[in-house]
PDB file of C-alpha atoms in Angstrom:
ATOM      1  CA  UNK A   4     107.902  20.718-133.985  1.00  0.00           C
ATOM      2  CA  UNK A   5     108.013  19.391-137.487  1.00  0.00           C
ATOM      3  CA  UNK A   6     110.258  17.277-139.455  1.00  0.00           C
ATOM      4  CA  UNK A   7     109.764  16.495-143.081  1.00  0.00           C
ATOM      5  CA  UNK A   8     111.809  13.206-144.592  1.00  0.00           C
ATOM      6  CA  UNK A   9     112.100  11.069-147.371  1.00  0.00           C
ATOM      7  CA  UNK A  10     111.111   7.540-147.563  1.00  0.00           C
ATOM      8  CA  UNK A  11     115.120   6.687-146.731  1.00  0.00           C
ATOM      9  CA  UNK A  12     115.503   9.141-144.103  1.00  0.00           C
ATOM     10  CA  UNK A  13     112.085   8.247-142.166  1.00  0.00           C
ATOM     11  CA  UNK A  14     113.720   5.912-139.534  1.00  0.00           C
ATOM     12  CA  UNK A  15     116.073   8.991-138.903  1.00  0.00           C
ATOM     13  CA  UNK A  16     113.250  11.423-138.248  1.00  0.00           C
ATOM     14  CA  UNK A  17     111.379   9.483-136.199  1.00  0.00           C
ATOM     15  CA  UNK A  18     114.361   8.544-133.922  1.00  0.00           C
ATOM     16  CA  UNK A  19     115.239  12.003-133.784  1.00  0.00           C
ATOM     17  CA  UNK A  20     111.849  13.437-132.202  1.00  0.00           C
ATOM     18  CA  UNK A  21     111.891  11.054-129.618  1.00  0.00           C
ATOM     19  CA  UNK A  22     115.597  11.621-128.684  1.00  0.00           C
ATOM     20  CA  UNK A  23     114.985  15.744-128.918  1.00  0.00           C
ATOM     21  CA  UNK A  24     110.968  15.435-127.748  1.00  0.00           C
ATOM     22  CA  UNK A  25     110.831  12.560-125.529  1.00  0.00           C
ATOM     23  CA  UNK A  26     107.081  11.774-126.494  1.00  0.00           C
ATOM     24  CA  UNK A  27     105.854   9.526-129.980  1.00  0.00           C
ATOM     25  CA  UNK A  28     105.473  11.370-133.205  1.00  0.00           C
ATOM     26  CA  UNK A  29     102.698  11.299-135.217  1.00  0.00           C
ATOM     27  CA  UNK A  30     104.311  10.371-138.847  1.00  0.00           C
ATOM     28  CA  UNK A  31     101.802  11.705-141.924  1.00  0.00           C
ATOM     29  CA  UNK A  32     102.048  11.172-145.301  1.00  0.00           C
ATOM     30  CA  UNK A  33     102.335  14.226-147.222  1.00  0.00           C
ATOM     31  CA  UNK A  34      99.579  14.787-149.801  1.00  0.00           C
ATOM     32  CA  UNK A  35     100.626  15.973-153.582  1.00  0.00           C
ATOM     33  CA  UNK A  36      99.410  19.075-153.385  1.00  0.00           C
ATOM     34  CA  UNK A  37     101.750  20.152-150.390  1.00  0.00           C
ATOM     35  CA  UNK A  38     104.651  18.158-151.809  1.00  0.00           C
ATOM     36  CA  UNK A  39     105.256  20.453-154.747  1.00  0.00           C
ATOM     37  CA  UNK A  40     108.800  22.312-152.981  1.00  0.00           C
ATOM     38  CA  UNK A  41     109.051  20.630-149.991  1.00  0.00           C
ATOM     39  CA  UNK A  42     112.458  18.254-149.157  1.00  0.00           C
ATOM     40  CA  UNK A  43     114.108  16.116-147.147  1.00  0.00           C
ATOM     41  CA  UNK A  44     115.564  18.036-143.432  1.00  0.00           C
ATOM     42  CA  UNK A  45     118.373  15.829-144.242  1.00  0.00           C
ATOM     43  CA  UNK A  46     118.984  15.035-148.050  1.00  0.00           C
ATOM     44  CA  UNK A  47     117.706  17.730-151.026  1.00  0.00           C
ATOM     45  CA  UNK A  48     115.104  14.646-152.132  1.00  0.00           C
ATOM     46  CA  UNK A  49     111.391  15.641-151.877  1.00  0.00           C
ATOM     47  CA  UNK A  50     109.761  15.166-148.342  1.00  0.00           C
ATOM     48  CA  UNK A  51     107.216  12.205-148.462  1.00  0.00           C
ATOM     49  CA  UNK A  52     106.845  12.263-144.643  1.00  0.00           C
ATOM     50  CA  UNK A  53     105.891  15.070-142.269  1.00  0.00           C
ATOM     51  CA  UNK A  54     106.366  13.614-138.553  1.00  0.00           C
ATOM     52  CA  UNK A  55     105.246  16.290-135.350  1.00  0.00           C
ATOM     53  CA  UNK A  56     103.830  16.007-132.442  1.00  0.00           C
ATOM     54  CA  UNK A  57     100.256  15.142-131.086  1.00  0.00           C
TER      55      UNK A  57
END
């Protein structure tokens, strides 16, 4: 499971995968080069965060 978020919606992702996954995230910053089309799961603002799991 993956969750991309920007730097306001962060403290929502990582909330969210441990209510849904009930384990810690890993939280990764995206590199430019990825970044180019992908947003936010929960605004249309470009994703600076991918968080998963182990």
């Amino acid at each position: 499971m993956k969750k991309y978020s920007c730097e306001t919606h962060i403290g929502q992702a990582l909330d969210l995968f441990v209510a849904e996954q009930e384990d810690f995230p890993i939280m990764e910053k995206i590199n430019e080069e990825e970044n180019l089309s992908t947003t936010c799961e929960y605004c249309e603002a470009l994703a600076i965060y991918i968080v998963s799991s182990k």
